[in-house]
Coordinates of C-alpha atoms in Angstrom, one line a residue:
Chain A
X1 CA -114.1 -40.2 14.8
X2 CA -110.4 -39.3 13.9
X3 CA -108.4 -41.8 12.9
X4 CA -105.1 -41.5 14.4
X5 CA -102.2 -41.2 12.1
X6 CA -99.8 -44.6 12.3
X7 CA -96.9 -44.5 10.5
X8 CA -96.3 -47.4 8.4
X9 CA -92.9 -49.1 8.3
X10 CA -92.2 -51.0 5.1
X11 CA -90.7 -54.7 6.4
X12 CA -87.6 -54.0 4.2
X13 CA -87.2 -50.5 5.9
X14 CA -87.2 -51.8 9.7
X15 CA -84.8 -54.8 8.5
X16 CA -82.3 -52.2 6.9
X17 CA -82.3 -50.4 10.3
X18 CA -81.8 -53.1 12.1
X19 CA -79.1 -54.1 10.4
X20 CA -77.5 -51.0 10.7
X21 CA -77.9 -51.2 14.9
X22 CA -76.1 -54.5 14.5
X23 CA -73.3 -53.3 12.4
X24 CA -73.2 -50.4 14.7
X25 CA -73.0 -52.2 17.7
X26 CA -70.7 -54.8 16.2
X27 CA -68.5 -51.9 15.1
X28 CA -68.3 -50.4 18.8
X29 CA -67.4 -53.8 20.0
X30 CA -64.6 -54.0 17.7
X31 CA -63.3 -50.7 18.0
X32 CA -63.0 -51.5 22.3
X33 CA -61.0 -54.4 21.7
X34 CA -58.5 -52.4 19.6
X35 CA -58.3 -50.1 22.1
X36 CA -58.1 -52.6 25.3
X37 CA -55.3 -54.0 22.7
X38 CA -53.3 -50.9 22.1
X39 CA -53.2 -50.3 25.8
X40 CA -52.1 -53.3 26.8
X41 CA -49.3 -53.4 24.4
X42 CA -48.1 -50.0 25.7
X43 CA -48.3 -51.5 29.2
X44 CA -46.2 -54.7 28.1
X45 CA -43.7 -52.4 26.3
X46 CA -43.4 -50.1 29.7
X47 CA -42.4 -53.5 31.6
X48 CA -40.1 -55.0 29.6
X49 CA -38.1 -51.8 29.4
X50 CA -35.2 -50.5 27.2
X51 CA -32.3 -52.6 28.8
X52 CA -31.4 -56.1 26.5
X53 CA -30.3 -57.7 29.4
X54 CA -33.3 -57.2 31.5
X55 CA -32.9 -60.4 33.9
X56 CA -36.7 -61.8 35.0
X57 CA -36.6 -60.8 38.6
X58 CA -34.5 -59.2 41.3
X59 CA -33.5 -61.4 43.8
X60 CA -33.8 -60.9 47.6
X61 CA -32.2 -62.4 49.8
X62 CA -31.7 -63.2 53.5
X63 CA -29.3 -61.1 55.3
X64 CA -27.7 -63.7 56.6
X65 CA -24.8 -64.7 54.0
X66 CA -22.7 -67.7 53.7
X67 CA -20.2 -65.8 52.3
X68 CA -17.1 -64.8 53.7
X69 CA -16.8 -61.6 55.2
X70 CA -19.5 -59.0 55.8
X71 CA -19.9 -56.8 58.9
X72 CA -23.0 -56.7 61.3
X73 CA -24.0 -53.9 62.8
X74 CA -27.0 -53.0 65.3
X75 CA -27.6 -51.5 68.3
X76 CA -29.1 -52.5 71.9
X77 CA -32.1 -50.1 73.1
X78 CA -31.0 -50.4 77.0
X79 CA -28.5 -47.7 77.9
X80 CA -26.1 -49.6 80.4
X81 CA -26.9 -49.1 84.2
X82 CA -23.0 -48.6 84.3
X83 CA -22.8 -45.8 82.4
X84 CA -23.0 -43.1 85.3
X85 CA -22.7 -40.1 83.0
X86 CA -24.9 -38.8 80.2
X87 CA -22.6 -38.9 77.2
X88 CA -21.6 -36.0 75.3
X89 CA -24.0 -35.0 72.8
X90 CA -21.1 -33.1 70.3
X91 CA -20.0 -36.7 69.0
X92 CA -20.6 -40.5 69.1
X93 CA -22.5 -40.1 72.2
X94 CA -22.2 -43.9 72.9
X95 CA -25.6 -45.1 74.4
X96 CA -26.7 -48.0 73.2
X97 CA -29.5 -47.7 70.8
X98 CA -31.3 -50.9 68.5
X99 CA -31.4 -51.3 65.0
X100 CA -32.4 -53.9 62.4
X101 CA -29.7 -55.9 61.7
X102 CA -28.6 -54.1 57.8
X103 CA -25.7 -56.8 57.2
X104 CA -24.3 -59.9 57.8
X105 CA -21.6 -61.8 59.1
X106 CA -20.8 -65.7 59.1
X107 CA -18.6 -68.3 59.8
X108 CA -15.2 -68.4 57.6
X109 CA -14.9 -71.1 55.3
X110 CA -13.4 -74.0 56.2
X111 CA -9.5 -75.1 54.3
X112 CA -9.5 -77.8 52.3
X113 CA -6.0 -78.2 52.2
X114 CA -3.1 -78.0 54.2
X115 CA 0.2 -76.2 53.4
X116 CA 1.8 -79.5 52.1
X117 CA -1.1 -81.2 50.6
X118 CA -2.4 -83.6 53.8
X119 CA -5.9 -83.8 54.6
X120 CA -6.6 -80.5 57.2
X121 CA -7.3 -81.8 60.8
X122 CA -10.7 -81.8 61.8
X123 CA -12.6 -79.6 64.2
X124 CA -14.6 -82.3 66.2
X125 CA -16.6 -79.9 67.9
X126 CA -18.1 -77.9 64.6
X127 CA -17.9 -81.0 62.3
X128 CA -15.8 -79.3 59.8
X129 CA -12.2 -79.1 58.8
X130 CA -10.1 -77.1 61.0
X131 CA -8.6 -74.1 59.6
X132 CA -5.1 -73.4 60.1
X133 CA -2.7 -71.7 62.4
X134 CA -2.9 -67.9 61.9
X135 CA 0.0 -66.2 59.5
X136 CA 1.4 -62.6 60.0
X137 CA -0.5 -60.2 58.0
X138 CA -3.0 -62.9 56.8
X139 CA -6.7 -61.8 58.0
X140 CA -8.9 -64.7 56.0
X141 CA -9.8 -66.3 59.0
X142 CA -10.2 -63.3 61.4
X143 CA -12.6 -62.0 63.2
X144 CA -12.8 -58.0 64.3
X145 CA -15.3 -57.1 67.5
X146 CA -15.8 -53.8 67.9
X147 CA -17.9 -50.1 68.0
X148 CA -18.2 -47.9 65.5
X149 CA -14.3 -47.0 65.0
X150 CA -13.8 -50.5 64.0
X151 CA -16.7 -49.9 61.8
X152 CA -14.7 -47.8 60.3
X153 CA -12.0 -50.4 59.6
X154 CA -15.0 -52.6 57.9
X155 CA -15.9 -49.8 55.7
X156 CA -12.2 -48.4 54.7
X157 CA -10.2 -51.2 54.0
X158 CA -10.5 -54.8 52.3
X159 CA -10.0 -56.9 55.4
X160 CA -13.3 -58.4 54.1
X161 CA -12.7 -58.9 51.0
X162 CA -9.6 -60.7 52.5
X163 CA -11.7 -63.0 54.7
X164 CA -13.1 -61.2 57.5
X165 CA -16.0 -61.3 59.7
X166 CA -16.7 -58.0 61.6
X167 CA -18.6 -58.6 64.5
X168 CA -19.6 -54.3 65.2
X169 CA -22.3 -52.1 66.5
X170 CA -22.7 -48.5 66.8
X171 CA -22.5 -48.1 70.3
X172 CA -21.3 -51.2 71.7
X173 CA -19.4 -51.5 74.8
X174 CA -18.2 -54.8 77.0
X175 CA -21.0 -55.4 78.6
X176 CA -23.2 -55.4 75.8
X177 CA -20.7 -57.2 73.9
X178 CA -21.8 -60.2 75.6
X179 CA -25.6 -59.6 76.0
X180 CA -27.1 -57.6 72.9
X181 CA -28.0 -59.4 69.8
X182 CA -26.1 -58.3 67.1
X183 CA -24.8 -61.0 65.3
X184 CA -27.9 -62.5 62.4
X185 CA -28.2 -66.4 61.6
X186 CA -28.1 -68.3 58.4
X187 CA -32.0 -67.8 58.9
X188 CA -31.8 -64.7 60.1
X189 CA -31.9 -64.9 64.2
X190 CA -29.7 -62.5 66.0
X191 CA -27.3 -63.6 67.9
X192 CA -25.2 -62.4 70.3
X193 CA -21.4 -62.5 70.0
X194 CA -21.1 -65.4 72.4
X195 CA -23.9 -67.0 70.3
X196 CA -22.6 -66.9 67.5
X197 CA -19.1 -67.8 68.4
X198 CA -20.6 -71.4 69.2
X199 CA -20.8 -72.3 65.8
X200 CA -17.8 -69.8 63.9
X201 CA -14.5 -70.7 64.0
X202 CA -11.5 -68.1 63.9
X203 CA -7.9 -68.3 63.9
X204 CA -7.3 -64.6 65.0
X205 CA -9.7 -62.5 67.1
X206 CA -9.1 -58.5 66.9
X207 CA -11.1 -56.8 69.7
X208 CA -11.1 -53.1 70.4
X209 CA -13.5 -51.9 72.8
X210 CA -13.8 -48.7 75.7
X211 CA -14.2 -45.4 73.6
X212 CA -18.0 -45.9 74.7
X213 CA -17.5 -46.6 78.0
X214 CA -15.1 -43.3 78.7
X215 CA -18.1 -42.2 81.0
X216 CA -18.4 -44.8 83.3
X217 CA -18.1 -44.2 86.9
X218 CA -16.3 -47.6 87.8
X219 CA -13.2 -48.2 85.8
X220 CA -13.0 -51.8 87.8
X221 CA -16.3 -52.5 86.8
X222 CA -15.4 -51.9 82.8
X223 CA -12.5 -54.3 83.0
X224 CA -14.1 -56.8 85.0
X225 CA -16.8 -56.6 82.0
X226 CA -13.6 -56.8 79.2
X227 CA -12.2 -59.7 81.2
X228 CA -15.8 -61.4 81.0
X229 CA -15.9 -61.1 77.1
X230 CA -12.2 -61.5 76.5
X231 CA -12.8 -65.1 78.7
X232 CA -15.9 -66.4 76.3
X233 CA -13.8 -65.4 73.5
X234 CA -11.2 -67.6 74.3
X235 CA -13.7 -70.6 75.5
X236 CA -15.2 -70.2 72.0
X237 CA -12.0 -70.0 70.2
X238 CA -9.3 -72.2 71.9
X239 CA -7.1 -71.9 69.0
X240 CA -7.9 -68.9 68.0
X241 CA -5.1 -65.9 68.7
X242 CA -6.9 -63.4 70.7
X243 CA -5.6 -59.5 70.3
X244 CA -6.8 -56.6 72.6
X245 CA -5.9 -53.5 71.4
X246 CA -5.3 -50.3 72.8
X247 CA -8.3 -47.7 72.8
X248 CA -6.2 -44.8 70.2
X249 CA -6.7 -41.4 72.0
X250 CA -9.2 -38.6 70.6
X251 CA -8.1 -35.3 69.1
X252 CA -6.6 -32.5 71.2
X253 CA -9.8 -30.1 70.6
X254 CA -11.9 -33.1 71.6
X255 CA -9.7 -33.8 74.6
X256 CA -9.7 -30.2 75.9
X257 CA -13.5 -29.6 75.4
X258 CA -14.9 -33.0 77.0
X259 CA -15.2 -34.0 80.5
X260 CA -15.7 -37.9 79.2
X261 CA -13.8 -38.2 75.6
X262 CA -10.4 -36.8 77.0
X263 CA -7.0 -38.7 76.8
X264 CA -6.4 -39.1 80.4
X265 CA -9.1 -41.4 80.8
X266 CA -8.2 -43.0 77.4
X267 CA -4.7 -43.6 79.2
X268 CA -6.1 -45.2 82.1
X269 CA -7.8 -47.4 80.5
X270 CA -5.3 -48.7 78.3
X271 CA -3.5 -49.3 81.4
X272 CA -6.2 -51.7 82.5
X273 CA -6.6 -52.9 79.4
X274 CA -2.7 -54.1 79.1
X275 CA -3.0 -55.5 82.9
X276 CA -5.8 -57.7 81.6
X277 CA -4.2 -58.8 78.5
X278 CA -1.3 -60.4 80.3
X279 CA -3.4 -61.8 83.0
X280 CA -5.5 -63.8 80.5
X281 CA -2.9 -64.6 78.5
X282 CA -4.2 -62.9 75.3
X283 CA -1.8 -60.3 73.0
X284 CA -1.9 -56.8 73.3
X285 CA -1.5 -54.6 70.5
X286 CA -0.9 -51.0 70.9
X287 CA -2.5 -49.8 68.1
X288 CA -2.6 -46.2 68.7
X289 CA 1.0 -45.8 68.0
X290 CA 0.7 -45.6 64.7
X291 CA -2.1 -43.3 64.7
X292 CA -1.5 -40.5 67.2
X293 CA 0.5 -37.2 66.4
X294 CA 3.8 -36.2 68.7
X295 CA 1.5 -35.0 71.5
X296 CA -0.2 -38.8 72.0
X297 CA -3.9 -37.2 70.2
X298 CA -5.4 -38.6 67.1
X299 CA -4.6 -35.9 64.5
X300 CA -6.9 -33.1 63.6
X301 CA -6.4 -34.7 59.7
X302 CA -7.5 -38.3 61.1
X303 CA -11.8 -37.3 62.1
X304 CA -14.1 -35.0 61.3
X305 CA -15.5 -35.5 65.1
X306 CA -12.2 -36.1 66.7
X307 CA -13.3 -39.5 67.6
X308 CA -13.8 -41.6 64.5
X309 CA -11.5 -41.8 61.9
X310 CA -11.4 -41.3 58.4
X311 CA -10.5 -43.9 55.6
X312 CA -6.5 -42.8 55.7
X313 CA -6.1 -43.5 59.1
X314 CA -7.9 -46.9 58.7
X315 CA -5.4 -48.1 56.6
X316 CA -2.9 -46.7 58.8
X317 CA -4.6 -49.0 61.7
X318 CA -4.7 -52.3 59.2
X319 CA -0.9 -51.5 58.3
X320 CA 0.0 -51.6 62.0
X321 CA -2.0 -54.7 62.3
X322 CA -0.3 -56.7 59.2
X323 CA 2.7 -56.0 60.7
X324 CA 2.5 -56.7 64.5
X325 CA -0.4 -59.5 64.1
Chain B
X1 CA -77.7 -43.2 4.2
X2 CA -75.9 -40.2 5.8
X3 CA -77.3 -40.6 8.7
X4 CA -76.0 -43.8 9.3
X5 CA -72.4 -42.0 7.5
X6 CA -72.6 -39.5 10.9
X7 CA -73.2 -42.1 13.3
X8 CA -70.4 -44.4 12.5
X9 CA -67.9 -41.8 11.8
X10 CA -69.3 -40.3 15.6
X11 CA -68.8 -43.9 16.6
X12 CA -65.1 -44.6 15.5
X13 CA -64.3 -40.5 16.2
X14 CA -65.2 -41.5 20.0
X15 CA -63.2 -45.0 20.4
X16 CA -60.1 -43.0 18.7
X17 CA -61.1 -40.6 21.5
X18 CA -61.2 -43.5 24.4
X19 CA -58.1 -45.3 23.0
X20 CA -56.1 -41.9 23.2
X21 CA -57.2 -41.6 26.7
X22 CA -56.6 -44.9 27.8
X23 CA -52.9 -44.8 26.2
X24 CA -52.3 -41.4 28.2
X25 CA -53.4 -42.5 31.3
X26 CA -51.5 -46.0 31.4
X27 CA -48.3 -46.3 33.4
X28 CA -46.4 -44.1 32.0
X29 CA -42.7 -45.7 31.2
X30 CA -39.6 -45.0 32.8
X31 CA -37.7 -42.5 31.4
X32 CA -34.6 -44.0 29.7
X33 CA -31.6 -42.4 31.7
X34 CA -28.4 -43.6 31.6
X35 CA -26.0 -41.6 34.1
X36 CA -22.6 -41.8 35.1
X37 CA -23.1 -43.4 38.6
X38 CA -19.5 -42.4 39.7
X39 CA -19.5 -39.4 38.5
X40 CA -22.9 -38.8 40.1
X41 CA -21.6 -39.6 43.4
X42 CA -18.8 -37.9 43.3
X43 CA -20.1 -34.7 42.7
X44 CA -22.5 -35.5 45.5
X45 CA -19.8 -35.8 47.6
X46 CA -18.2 -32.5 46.6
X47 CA -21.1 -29.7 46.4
X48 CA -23.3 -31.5 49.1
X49 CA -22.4 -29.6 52.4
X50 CA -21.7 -32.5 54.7
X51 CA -20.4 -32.5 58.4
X52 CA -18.8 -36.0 57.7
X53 CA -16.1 -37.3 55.6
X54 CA -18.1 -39.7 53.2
X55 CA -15.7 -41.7 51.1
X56 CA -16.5 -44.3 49.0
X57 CA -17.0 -48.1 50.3
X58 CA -16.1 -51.4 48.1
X59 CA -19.6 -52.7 46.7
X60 CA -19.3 -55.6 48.3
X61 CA -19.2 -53.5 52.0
X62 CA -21.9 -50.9 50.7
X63 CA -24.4 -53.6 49.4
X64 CA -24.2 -55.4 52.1
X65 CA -25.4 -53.0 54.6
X66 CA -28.1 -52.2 52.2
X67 CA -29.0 -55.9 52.6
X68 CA -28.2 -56.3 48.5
X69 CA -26.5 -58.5 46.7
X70 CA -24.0 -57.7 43.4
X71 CA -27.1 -60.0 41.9
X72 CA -29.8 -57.1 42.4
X73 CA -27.5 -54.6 41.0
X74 CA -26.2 -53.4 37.6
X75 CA -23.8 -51.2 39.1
X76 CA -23.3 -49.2 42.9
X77 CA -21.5 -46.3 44.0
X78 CA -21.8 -45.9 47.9
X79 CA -20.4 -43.4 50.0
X80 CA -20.1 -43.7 53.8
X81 CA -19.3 -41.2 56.5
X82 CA -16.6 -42.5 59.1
X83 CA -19.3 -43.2 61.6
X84 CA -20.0 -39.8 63.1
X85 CA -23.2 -39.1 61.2
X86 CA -25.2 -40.8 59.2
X87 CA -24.8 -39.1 56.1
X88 CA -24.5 -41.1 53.3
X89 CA -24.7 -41.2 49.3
X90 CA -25.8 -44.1 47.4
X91 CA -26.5 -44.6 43.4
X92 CA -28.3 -47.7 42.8
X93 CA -28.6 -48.8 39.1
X94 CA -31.1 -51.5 39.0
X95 CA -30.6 -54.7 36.6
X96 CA -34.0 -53.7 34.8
X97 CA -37.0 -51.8 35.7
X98 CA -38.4 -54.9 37.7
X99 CA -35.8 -54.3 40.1
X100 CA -35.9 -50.6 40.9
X101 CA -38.4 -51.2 43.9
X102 CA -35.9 -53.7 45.6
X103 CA -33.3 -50.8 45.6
X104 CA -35.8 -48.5 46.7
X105 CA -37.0 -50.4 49.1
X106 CA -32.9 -51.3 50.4
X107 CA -32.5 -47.6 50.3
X108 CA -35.7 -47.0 52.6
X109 CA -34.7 -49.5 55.2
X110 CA -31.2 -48.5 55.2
X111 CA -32.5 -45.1 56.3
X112 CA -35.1 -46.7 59.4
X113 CA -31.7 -48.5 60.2
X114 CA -29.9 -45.2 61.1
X115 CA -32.5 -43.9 62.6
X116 CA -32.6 -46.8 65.1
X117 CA -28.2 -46.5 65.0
X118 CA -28.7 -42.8 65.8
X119 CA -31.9 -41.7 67.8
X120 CA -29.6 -42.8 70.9
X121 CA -26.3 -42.5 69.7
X122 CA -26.1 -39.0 68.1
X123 CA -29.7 -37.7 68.4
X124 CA -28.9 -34.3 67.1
X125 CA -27.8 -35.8 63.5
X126 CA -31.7 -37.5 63.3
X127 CA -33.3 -34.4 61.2
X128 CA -31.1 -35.6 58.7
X129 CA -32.9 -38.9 58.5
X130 CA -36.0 -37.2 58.8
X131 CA -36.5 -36.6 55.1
X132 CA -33.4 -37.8 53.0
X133 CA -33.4 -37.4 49.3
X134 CA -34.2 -40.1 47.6
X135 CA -34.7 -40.1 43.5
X136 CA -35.9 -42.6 42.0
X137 CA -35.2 -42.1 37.9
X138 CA -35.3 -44.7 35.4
X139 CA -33.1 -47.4 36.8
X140 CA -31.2 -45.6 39.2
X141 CA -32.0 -45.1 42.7
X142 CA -30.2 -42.5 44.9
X143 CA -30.2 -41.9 48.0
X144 CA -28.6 -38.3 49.7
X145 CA -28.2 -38.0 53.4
X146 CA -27.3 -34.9 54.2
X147 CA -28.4 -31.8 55.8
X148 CA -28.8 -30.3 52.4
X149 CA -31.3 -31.9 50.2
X150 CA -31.8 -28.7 48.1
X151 CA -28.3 -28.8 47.3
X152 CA -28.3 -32.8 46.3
X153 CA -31.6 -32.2 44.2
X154 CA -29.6 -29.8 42.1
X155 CA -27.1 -31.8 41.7
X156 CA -29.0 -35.2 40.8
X157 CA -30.8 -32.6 38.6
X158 CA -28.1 -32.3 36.2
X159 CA -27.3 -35.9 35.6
X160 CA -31.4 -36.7 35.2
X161 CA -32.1 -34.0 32.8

């Protein structure tokens, strides 16, 4: 019988292997945690960035500011059963459309003093100090509802840095002046313009309003709708001074080549528009004065679309309105 | 003995291996760029082909519709159109890294906004909104709205080099 051949381990030999396996494995171990390490170093290094003055986090918050003056702007999905005609597609076709609300706008803050050091009177209604009577040029306590144009005025000049609240929507016309949300909360609710006027307080109120409804069939109806909104203004704002303003004419290319956005229905309007003004009591200001060229159109220098205008003739509309309001 | 020689030096040989790896494959960091923001903008402004008039807004207007505060921001330079399109430029410097994604994320939901302001309004200006340029590089956040992206990459190009 063969004897198989069995290899014979000396005790001293197995421990020296084993001991080896164990500084093997031992090794290994060692050499992941150096590399977990280095990674997670580079990773830390990636976060905390190059910049000294890294702050610990960004802050978010609501769109609803307490601060003074910011603009709102959104638009209402429902077109307007009143507008008869589709509007022109070339430019600021004026249906109504709905958007998230991107900014803010919010009650002015209240005076603490008056003029000649007395405690202010107090607004019973909102709980808060009154503010006081509107000055010429002064626009800290003013409010601007409007369409895109007076957009235009939020973007271009510094009436809210001054104090403003811009109460504006792409789009928006008298009806939906008075029905379409526009207007966000402290918590971020939106409002609409007679909603929010509940709890703001205003001592001037600058409306300009009509370029969107240039296509509607009933000219009665859109002043009827004006007289609506000009009427909760002033139940909302007793003491405010309430200013309508004329709707400033489009260019003479956009005039000839436009069945709605022409200058003859821009002057019929305004026509209405001044009729109302001294029927409810309210100020008219005819702002397009100071725009329009020597043939009554905005000038070719003043839009790109013949409708809006551009930052210069914004501060041509503020300086009218420092000096007439 | 030098077999136990080959198997650590294989050993260490393949952790150097896995650490190089796992250092490549990490998040890579931000590349430090530190650009003219003004500058940026107004060059934007200048080669972009736009239909609009886009001059620039005061910070406080421009953040604000970007539903930011001078908090969230190391510095801003925001160009708006007068209303007739949507085109826009905005170049968002963010405080630190951590707050890059805020402006991102502002400069995102700025665009759904116009969309919504415009899809009615104007809709023939909505393949601008379709697929605006937006860089995000380092800090700095820009958004281009335009109907010329190609031209605005260029652009942005040279100050991200």
């Amino acid at each position: 019988m063969k004897l198989k051949k069995v290899k014979v381990i000396p005790s001293h030999t197995a421990r020296k292997k084993r001991q080896r396996g164990l500084f093997l494995i031992a090794l290994g171990v060692v050499l992941v945690f150096i590399a977990g390490g280095v990674y997670l170093t580079m990773r830390v290094q990636n976060n905390n960035g190059k910049n000294d003055n890294a702050t610990s986090s960004h802050q978010t918050e609501s769109k609803t500011d307490s601060s003074q003056a910011q603009s709102s702007e959104s638009n209402s999905s429902a077109t307007s059963s009143q507008n008869a005609e589709s509007q022109s597609s070339s430019v600021a076709s004026e249906t109504t459309s709905q958007e998230n609300q991107s900014s803010i706008s919010s009650a002015p803050p209240a005076e603490s003093q008056t003029s000649d050091g007395t405690a202010p009177a107090w607004n019973q209604d909102l709980g808060v100090p009154a503010i006081p009577s509107p000055a010429p040029g002064d626009f800290s306590h003013s409010l601007f509802i409007g369409d895109s144009r007076t957009r235009g005025l939020m973007q271009y000049t510094d009436l809210v840095s001054r104090g403003s609240v811009f109460y504006t929507s792409t789009g928006l016309n008298v009806s939906t002046a008075q029905t379409k949300a526009i207007v966000p909360d402290a918590n971020g609710n939106m409002l609409t313009i007679p909603q929010a006027l509940e709890t703001a307080q205003f001592n001037k109120v600058y409306i300009m309003l009509g370029v969107n409804e240039l296509g509607w069939a009933y000219s009665d109806i859109f002043i009827e709708e004006y007289t609506k909104l000009v009427q909760a203004v002033k139940a909302a704002e007793p003491n405010a001074a309430i200013y309508v303003q004329s709707i400033v004419p489009v260019s003479a290319e956009k005039t000839a080549s436009d069945p709605i956005y022409n200058n003859v229905k821009i002057a019929e309007y305004n026509v209405l528009i001044q009729q109302m003004a001294i029927d409810q009591g309210v100020g008219y200001l005819d702002v397009k004065q100071s725009l329009v060229d020597e043939n009554g159109c905005l000038p070719a220098e003043a839009t790109s679309d013949g409708v809006h205008f551009n930052k210069d003739y914004c501060q041509k509309w503020l300086e009218y309105l420092q000096n007439n309001s | 003995m030098k077999n136990w020689v080959k198997r650590s030096g294989c050993l260490i040989a393949a952790s150097a291996v896995a650490v190089a790896m796992l250092v490549g494959c990490g998040e890579k960091a931000p590349q430090a760029v530190d650009l003219d923001e003004n500058e940026l903008a107004k060059q934007l402004s200048e080669q972009v082909t736009f239909e609009d008039t886009l001059e620039p807004v005061e910070d406080e207007i421009g953040l604000s519709l970007y539903g930011l505060t001078a908090d969230q921001v190391a510095s801003a330079e925001i160009y708006m159109s007068t209303s007739a399109t949507p085109e826009e430029i905005a170049v968002l410097e963010a405080k630190d890294s951590d707050g890059v994604a805020a402006l991102k994320s502002a400069a995102e939901q700025r665009i759904e906004d116009q969309k919504l302001s415009f899809e009615d309004y104007n809709p023939e200006q909505m393949p601008k909104l379709e697929d605006p340029l937006v860089v995000e590089s380092g800090n700095y956040v820009i958004l281009c709205i335009s109907g010329d992206n190609q031209a605005a990459q260029d652009v942005i190009d040279q100050y991200i080099k």
